[in-house]
Short mmCIF file of C-alpha atoms and ligand atoms in Angstrom, two decimals:
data_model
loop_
_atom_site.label_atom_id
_atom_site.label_comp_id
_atom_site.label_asym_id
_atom_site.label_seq_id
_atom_site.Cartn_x
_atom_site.Cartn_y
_atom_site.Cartn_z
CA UNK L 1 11.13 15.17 -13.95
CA UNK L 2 14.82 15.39 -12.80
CA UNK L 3 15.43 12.73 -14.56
CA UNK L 4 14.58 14.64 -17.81
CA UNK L 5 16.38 17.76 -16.23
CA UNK L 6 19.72 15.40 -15.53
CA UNK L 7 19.55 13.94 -19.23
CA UNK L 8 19.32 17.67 -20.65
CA UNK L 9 21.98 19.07 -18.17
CA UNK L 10 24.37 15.98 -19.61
CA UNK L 11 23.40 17.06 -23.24
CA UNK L 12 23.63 20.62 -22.34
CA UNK L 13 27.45 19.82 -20.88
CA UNK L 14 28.33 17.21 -24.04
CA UNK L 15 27.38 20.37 -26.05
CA UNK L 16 30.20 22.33 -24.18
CA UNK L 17 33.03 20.07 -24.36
CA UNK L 18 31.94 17.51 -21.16
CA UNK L 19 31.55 13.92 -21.68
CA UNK L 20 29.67 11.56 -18.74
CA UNK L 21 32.21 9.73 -16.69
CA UNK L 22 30.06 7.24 -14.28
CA UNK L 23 33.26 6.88 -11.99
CA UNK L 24 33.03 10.15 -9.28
CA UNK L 25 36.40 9.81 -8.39
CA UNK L 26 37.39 10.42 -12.23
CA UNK L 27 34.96 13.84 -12.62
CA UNK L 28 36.23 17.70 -12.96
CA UNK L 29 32.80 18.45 -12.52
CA UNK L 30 30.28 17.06 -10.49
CA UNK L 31 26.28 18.24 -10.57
CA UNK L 32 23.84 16.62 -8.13
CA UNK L 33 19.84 16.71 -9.42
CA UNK L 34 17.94 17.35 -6.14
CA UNK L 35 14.97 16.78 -4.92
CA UNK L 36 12.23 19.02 -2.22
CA UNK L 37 9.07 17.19 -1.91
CA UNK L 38 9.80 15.52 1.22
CA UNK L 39 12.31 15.43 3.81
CA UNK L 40 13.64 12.58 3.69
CA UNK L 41 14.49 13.45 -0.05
CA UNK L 42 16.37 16.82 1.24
CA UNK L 43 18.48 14.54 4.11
CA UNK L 44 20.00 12.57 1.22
CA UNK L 45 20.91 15.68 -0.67
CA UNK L 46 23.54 16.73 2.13
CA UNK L 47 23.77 12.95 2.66
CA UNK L 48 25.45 12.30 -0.86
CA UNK L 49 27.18 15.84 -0.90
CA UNK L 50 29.26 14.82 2.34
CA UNK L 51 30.33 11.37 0.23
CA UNK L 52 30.93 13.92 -2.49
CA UNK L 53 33.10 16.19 -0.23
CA UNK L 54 35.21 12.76 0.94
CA UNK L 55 35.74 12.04 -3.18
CA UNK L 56 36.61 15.30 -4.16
CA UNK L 57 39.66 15.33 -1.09
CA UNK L 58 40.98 12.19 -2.09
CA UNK L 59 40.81 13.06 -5.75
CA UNK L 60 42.79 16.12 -5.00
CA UNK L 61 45.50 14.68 -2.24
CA UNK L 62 46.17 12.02 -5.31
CA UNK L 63 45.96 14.02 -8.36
CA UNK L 64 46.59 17.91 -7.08
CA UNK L 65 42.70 17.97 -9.12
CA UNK L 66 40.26 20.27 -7.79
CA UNK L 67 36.30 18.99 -9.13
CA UNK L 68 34.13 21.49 -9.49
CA UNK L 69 31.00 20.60 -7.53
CA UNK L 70 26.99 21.87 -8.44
CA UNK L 71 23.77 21.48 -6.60
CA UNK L 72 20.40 21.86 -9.02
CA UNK L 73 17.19 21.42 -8.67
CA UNK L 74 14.48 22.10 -5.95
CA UNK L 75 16.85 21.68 -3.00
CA UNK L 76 19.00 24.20 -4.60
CA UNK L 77 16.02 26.58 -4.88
CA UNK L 78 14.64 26.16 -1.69
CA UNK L 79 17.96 26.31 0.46
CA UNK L 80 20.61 27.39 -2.10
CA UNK L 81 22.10 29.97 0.79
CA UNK L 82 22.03 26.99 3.20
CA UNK L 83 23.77 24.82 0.94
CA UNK L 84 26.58 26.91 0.26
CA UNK L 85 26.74 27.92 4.31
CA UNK L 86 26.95 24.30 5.26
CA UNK L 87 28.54 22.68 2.22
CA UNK L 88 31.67 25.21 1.12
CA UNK L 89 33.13 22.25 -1.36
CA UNK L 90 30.19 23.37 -3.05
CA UNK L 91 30.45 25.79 -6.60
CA UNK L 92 27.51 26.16 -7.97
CA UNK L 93 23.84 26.23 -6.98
CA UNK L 94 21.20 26.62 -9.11
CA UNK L 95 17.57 25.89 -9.17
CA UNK L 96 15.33 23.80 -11.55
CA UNK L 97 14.20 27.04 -13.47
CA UNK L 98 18.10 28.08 -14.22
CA UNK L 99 20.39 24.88 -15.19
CA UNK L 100 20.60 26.76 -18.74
CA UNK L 101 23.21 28.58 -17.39
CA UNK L 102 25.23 26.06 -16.15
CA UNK L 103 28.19 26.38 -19.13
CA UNK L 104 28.46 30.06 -18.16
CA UNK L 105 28.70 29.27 -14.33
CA UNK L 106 31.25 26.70 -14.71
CA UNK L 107 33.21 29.47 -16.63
CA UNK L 108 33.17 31.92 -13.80
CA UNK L 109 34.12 29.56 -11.22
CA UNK L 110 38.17 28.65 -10.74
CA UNK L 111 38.93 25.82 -8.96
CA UNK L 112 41.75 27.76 -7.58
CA UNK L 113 40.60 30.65 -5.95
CA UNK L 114 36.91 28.94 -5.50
CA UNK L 115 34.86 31.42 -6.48
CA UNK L 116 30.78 30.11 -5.38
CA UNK L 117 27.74 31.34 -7.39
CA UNK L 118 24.05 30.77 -6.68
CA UNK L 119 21.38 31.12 -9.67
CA UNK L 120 17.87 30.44 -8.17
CA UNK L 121 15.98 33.12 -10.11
CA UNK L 122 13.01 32.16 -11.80
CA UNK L 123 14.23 33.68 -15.66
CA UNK L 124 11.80 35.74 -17.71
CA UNK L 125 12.38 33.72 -20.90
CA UNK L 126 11.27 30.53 -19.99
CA UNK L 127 14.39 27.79 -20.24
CA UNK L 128 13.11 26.02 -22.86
CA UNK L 129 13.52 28.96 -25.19
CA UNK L 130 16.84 28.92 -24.21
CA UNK L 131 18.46 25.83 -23.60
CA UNK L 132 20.03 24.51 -26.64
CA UNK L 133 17.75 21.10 -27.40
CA UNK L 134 20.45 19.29 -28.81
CA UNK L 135 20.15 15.41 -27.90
CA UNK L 136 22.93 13.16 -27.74
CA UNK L 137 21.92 10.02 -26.18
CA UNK L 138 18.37 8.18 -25.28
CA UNK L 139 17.47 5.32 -24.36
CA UNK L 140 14.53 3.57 -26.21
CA UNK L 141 12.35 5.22 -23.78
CA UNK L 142 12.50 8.95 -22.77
CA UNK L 143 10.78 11.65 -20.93
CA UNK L 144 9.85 15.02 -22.07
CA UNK L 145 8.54 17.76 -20.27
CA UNK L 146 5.89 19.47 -21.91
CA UNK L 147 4.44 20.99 -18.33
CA UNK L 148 6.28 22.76 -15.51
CA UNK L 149 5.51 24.43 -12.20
CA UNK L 150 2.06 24.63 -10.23
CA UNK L 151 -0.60 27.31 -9.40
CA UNK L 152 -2.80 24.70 -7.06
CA UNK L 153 -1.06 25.77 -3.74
CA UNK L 154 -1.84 22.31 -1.82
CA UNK L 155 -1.80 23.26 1.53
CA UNK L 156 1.13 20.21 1.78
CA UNK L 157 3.16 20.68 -1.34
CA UNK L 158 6.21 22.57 -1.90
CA UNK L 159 5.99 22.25 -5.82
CA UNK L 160 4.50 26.17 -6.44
CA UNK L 161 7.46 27.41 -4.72
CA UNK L 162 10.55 25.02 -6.07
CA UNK L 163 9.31 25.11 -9.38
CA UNK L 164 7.60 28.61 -9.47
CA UNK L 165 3.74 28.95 -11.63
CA UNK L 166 2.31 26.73 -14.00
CA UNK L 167 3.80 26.99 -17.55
CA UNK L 168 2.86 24.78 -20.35
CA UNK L 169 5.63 24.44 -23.35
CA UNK L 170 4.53 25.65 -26.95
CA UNK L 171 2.81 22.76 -28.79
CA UNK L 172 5.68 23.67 -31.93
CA UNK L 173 8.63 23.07 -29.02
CA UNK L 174 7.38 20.16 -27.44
CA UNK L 175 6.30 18.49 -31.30
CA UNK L 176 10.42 19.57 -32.45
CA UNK L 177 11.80 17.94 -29.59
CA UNK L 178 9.45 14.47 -29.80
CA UNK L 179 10.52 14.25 -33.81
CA UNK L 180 14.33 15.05 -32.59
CA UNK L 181 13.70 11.65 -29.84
CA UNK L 182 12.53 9.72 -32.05
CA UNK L 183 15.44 10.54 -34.74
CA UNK L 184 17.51 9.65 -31.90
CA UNK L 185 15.78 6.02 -31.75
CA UNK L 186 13.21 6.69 -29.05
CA UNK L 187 10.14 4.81 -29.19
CA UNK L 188 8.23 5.98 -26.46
CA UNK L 189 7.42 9.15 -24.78
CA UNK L 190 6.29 9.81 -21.64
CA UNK L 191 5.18 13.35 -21.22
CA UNK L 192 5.73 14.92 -18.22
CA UNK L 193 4.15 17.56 -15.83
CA UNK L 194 3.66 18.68 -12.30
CA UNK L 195 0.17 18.54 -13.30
CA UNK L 196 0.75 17.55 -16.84
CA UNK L 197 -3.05 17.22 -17.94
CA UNK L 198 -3.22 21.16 -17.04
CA UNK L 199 -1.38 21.76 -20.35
CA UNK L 200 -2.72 23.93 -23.15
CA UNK L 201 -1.11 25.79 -25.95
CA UNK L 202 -2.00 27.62 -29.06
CA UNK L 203 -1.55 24.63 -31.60
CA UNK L 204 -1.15 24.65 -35.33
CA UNK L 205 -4.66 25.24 -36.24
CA UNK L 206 -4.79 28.52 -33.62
CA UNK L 207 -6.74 26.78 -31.49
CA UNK L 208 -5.99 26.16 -27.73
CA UNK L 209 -4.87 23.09 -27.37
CA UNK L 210 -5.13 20.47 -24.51
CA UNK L 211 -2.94 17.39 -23.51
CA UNK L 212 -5.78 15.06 -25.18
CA UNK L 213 -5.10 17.31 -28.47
CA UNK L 214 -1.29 17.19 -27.97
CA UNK L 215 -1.59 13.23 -27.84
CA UNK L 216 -3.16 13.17 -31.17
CA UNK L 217 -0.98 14.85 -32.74
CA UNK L 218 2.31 13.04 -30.85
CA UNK L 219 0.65 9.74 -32.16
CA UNK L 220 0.21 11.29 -36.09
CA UNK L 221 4.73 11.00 -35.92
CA UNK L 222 4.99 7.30 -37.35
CA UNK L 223 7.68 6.07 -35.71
CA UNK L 224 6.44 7.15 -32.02
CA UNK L 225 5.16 3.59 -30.84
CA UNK L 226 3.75 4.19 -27.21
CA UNK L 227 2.81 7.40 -25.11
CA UNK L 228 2.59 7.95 -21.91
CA UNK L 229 1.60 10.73 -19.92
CA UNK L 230 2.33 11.76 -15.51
CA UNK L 231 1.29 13.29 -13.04
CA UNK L 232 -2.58 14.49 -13.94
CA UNK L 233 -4.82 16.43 -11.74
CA UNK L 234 -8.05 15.16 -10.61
CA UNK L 235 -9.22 18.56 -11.61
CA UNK L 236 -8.00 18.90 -14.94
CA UNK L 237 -8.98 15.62 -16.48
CA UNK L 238 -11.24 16.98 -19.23
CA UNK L 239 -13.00 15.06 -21.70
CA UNK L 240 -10.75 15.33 -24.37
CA UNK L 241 -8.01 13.56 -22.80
CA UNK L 242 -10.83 10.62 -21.71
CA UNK L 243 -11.94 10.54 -25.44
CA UNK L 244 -7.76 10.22 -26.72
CA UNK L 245 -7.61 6.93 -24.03
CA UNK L 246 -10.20 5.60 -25.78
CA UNK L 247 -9.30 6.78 -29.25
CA UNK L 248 -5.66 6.70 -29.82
CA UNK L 249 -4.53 3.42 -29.74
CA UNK L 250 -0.79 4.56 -28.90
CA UNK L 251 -1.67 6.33 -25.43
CA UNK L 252 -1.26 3.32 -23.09
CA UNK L 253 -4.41 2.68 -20.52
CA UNK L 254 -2.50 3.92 -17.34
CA UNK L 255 -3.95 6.86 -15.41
CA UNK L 256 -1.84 7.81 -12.53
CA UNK L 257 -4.52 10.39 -10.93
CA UNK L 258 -3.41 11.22 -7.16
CA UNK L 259 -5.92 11.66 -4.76
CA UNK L 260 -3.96 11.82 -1.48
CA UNK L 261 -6.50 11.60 1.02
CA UNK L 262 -9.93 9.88 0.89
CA UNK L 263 -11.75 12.28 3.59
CA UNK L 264 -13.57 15.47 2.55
CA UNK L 265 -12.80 17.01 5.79
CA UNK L 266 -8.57 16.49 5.10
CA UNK L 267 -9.13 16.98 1.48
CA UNK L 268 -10.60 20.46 1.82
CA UNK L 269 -7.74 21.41 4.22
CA UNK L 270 -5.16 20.14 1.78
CA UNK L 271 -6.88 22.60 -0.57
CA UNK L 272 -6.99 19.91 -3.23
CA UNK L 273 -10.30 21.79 -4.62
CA UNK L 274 -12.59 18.46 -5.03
CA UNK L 275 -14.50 15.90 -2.97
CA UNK L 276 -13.83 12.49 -2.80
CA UNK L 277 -17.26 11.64 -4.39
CA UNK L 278 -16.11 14.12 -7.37
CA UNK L 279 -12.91 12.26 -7.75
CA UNK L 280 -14.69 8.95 -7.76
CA UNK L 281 -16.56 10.17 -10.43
CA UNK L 282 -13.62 10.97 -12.67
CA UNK L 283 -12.57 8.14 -12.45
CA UNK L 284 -16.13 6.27 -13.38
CA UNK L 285 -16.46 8.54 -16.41
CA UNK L 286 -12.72 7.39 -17.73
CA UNK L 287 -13.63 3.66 -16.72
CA UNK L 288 -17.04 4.59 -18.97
CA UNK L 289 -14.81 5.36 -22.00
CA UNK L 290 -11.77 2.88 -21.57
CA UNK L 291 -13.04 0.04 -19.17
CA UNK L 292 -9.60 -1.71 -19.08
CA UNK L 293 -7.97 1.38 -17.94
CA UNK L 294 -4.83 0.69 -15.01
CA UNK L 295 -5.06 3.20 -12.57
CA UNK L 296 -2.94 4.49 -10.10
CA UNK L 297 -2.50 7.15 -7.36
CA UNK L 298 -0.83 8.87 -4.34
CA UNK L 299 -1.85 8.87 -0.61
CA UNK L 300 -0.41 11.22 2.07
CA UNK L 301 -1.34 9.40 5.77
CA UNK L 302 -1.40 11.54 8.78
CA UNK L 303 -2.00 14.57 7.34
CA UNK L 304 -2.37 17.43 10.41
CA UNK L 305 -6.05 16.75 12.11
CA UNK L 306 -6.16 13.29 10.75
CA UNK L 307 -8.57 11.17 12.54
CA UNK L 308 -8.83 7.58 12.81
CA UNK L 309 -12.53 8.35 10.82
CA UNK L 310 -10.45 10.04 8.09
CA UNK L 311 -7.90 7.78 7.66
CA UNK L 312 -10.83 4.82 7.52
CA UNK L 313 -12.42 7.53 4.78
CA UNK L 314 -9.11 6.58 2.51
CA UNK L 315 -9.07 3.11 2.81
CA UNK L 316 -12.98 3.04 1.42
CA UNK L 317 -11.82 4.97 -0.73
CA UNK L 318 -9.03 2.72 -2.01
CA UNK L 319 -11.28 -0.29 -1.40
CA UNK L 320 -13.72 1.50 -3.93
CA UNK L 321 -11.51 2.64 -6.60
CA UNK L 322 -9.24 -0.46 -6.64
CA UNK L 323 -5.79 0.91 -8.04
CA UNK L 324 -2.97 -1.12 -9.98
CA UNK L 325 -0.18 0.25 -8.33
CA UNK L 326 0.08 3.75 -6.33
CA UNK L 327 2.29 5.49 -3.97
CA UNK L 328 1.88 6.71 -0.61
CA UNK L 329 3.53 8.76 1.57
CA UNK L 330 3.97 9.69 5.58
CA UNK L 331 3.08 13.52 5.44
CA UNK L 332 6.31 15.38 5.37
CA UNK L 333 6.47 18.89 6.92
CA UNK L 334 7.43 21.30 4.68
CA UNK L 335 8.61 24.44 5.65
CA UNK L 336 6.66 27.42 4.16
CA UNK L 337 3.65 25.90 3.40
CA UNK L 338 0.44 26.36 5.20
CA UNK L 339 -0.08 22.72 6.22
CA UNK L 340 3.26 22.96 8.34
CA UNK L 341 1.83 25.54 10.57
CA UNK L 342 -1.43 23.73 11.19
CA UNK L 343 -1.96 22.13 14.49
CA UNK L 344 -2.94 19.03 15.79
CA UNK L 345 0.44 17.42 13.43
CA UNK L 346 0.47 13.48 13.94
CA UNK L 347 2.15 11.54 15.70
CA UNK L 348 5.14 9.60 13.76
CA UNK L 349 3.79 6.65 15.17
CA UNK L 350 0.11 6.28 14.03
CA UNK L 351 1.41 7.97 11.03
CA UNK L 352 3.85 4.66 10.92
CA UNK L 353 0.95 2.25 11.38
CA UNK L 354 -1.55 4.03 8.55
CA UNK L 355 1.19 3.74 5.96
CA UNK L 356 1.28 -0.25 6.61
CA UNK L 357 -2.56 -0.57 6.68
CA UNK L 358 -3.05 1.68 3.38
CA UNK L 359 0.44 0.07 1.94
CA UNK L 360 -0.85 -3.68 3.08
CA UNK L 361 -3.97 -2.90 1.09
CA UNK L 362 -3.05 -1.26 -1.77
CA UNK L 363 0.06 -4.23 -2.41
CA UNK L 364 -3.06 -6.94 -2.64
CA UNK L 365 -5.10 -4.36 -5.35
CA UNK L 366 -1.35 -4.38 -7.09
CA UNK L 367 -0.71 -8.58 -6.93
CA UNK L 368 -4.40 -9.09 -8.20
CA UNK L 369 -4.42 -6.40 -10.53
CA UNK L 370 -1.49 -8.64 -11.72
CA UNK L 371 -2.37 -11.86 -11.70
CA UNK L 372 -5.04 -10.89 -13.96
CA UNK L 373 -2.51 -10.08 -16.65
CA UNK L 374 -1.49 -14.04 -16.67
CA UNK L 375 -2.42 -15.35 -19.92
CA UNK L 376 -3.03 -12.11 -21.79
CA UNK L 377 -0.27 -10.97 -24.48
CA UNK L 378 0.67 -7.49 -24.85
CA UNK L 379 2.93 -5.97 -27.83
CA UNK L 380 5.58 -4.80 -25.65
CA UNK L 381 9.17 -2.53 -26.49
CA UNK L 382 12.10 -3.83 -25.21
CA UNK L 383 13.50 -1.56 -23.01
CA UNK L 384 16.69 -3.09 -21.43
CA UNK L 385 18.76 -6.41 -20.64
CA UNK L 386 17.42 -7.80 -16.98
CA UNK L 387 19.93 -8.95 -14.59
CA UNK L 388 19.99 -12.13 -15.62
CA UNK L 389 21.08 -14.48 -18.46
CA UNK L 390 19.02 -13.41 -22.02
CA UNK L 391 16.55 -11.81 -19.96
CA UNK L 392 15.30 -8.68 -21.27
CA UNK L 393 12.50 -6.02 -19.51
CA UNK L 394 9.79 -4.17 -20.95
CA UNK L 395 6.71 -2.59 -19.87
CA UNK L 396 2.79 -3.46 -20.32
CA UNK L 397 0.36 -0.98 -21.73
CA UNK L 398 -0.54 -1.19 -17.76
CA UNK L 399 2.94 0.17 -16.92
CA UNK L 400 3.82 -3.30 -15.41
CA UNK L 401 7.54 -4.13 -15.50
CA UNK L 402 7.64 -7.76 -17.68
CA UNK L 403 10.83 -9.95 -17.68
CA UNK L 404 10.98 -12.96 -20.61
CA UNK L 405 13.52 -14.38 -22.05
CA UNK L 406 15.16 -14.74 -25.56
CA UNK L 407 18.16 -16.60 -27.87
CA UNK L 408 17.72 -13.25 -29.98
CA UNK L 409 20.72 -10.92 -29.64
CA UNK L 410 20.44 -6.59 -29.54
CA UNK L 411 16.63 -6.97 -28.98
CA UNK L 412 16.61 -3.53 -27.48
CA UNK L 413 13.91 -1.02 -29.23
CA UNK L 414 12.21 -3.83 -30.78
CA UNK L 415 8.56 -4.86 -30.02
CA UNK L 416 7.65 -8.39 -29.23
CA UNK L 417 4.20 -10.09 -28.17
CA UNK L 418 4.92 -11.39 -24.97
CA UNK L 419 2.31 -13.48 -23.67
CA UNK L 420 2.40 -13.28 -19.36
CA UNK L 421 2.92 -16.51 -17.66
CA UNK L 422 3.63 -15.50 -14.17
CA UNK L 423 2.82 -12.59 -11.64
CA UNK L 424 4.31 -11.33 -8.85
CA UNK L 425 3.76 -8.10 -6.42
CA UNK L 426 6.12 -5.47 -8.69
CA UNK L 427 6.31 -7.59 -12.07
CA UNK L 428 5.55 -9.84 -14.38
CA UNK L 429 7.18 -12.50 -16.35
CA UNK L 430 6.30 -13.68 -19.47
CA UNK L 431 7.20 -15.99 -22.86
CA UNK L 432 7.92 -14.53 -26.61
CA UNK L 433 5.04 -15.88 -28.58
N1 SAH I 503 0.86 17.38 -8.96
C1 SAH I 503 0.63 16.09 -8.45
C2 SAH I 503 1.64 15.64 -7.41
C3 SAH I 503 3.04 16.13 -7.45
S1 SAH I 503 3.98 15.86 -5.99
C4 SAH I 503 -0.75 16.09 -7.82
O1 SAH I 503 -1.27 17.10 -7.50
O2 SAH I 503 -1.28 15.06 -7.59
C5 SAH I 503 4.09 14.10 -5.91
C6 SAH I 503 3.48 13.48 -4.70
O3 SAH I 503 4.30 13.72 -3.56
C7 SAH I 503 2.12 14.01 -4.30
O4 SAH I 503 1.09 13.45 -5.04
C8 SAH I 503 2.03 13.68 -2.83
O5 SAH I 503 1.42 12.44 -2.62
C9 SAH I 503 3.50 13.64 -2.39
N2 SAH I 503 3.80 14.79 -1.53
C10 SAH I 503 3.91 16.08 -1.89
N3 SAH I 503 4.17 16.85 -0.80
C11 SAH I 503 4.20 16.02 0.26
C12 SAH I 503 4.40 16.21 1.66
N4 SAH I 503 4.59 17.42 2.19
N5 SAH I 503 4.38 15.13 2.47
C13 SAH I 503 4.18 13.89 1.95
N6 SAH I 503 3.98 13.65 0.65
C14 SAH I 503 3.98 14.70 -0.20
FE1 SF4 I 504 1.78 20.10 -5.40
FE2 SF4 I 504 0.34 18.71 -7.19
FE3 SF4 I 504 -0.88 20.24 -5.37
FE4 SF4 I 504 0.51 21.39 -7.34
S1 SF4 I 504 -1.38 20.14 -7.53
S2 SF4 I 504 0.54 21.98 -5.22
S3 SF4 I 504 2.18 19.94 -7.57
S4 SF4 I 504 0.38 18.38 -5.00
#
């Protein structure tokens, strides 16, 4: 999702007069995405902005150039007063909810006198409305938000308070900007959403639409090849959505459905609002509909009051469901939330040695799920070049990275059959048929 927020902060900027230099030392202005979720994601946040500070001197002592420096995103929200305490090179901080006004802070500040602002309000007219959706530049590929903010209050998660309540885009907004992509030569469209499978809108009919709805209607626009969808909720995985896997032939078979823990006990004090056995079943149903379905997840180990019983509760769990890929995660403390008061927190430790076992065993679902892909061939769109010689990448309908080769020049947005020859732990490679 900052990814998405970073391309439409550069489009926002390219509207106003900016263009993207990649060299830092060259750059009036310089805005760092940030992100909340986990510590270790905050540390490198005031990691990078001391490297910015060092840039921003040297740029100055050479040129007499002051760079105007921004912090956005959740850090911003969460510790914009912080920020600007501990970092005074710093302009302008301003939350996910507010990069809209970005032009108009820029304006205010001079990079004589150094004037500092801080927008982390949470803006009655949603930034959508107000952000001016021009595009400039995509890649073959793109994101699009269609799904922001959270109301589930996991006992863990910082999301509800970075990114403020659950608010789904207007089906019209989110169906303007997928036909402006795809003018712009995107192919596929990965819709995005803290809980993105939580979306509903009034559609063009009047009816309330859901994200299974939205898909149909995504695939109806001709020139859209491939969808995509992340993150879903266990809870909010209706039937709809199971019925557009299985009907529209452009949403890919990948389900990334997080589960985080496989015990009933941690579950219910994560407040994740479902059993195990319930999200087994979720996933059973989807496998009913689309049996070849890749899924994947997200696993937090050592959650507070974690026992050895629990943590042996996840790996049945994992053993059960057997994922394609997934991610998984020490438990972070997060300030604020209800899980960093509990008590009995885990050591860093045994939280160290249940992120091997669960990582361990999840890496051997992810090689066989794999090798299983040798000898299939999938219509695939070229995404990029790879690193080496007339290699190019692009992803299976499994969300598998797949390197081949090819004599063909500027095959970039194209689709080729690309039948798999070889697998290894993150990728495939494969031949042009
Ligand atoms: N809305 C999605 C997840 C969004 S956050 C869902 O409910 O599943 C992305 C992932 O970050 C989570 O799935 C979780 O695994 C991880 N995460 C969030 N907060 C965390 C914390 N405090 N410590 C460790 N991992 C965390
Ligand atoms: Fe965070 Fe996801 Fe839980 Fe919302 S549902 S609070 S985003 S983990």
């Amino acid at each position: 999702m900052n990814f998405y927020d970073s391309e439409k902060m550069s489009d926002l900027l390219k509207h106003h007069g900016y263009t993207l230099d990649n060299n830092i030392n060259n750059a009036d202005l310089i805005v760092i995405n940030t992100c909340h979720i986990r510590e270790k994601a905050v540390e490198k946040t005031y990691s990078e902005l001391g490297r910015i500070r060092d840039c921003i001197n040297s740029r100055e002592e050479k040129t007499g150039k002051k760079s105007i420096v921004a912090v956005a995103g959740c850090v911003a929200q969460a510790q914009g007063k912080e920020i600007m305490r501990r970092s005074p090179w710093v302009d302008i901080v301003v939350g996910p909810q507010s990069y809209q006004n970005l032009p108009e802070l820029i304006k205010k500040v001079d990079p004589l006198i150094k004037n500092r602002h801080l927008d982390i309000d949470f803006p009655v007219i949603p930034k959508f409305d107000s952000l001016n959706n021009q595009i400039y530049r995509r890649n073959v590929s793109s994101f699009l938000t269609i799904q922001e903010g959270c109301d589930k209050f996991c006992s863990f998660c910082v999301v509800p308070y970075t990114r403020g309540s659950e608010y789904s885009r207007p089906a019209q907004s989110i169906l303007d900007e997928a036909k402006k992509l795809i003018d712009s030569g995107v192919k596929e469209i990965t819709l995005l959403g803290q809980n993105v499978n939580a979306w509903n809108s009034q559609g063009s009919d009047n009816k309330i639409w859901g994200l299974g709805r939205l898909i149909e209607e995504l695939a109806k626009i001709k020139e859209l090849q491939f969808i995509r969808y992340t993150t879903s909720h266990p809870l909010d995985m209706d039937l709809e959505l199971i019925e557009a896997h299985r009907d529209v032939t452009k949403l890919m078979p990948y389900l990334h459905l997080p589960v985080q823990s496989g015990s009933d006990k941690i579950l219910k004090l994560m407040n994740r609002k479902h059993t195990s056995s319930q999200y087994i079943k979720i996933i059973e149903k989807v496998r009913t509909h689309v049996p070849k379905i890749a899924i994947s997840g997200d696993f937090i180990v050592g959650f507070p009051g974690e026992t050895q019983q629990d943590h042996q509760d996840t790996i049945d769990l994992i053993k059960e469901v057997n994922y394609s890929q997934a991610y998984s995660f020490k438990f972070s403390i997060r300030h604020g939330t209800p899980a960093a008061r509990l008590k009995n927190q885990i050591d860093e430790d045994i939280k160290s040695e249940r992120l091997y076992e669960i990582q361990d065993l999840l890496s051997l679902q992810q090689l066989a799920f794999n090798k299983m892909s040798i000898n299939t061939t999938s219509n695939v769109l070229v995404l990029r070049c790879g690193k080496k010689d007339k290699q190019y990448l692009g992803k299976s309908p499994y969300n598998q990275s797949i390197y081949f080769k090819s004599e063909i020049k500027d095959l970039i947005g194209s689709t080729v059959d690309v039948t798999i020859t070889q697998a290894f732990q993150n990728s495939l490679s494969g031949k042009i048929r």
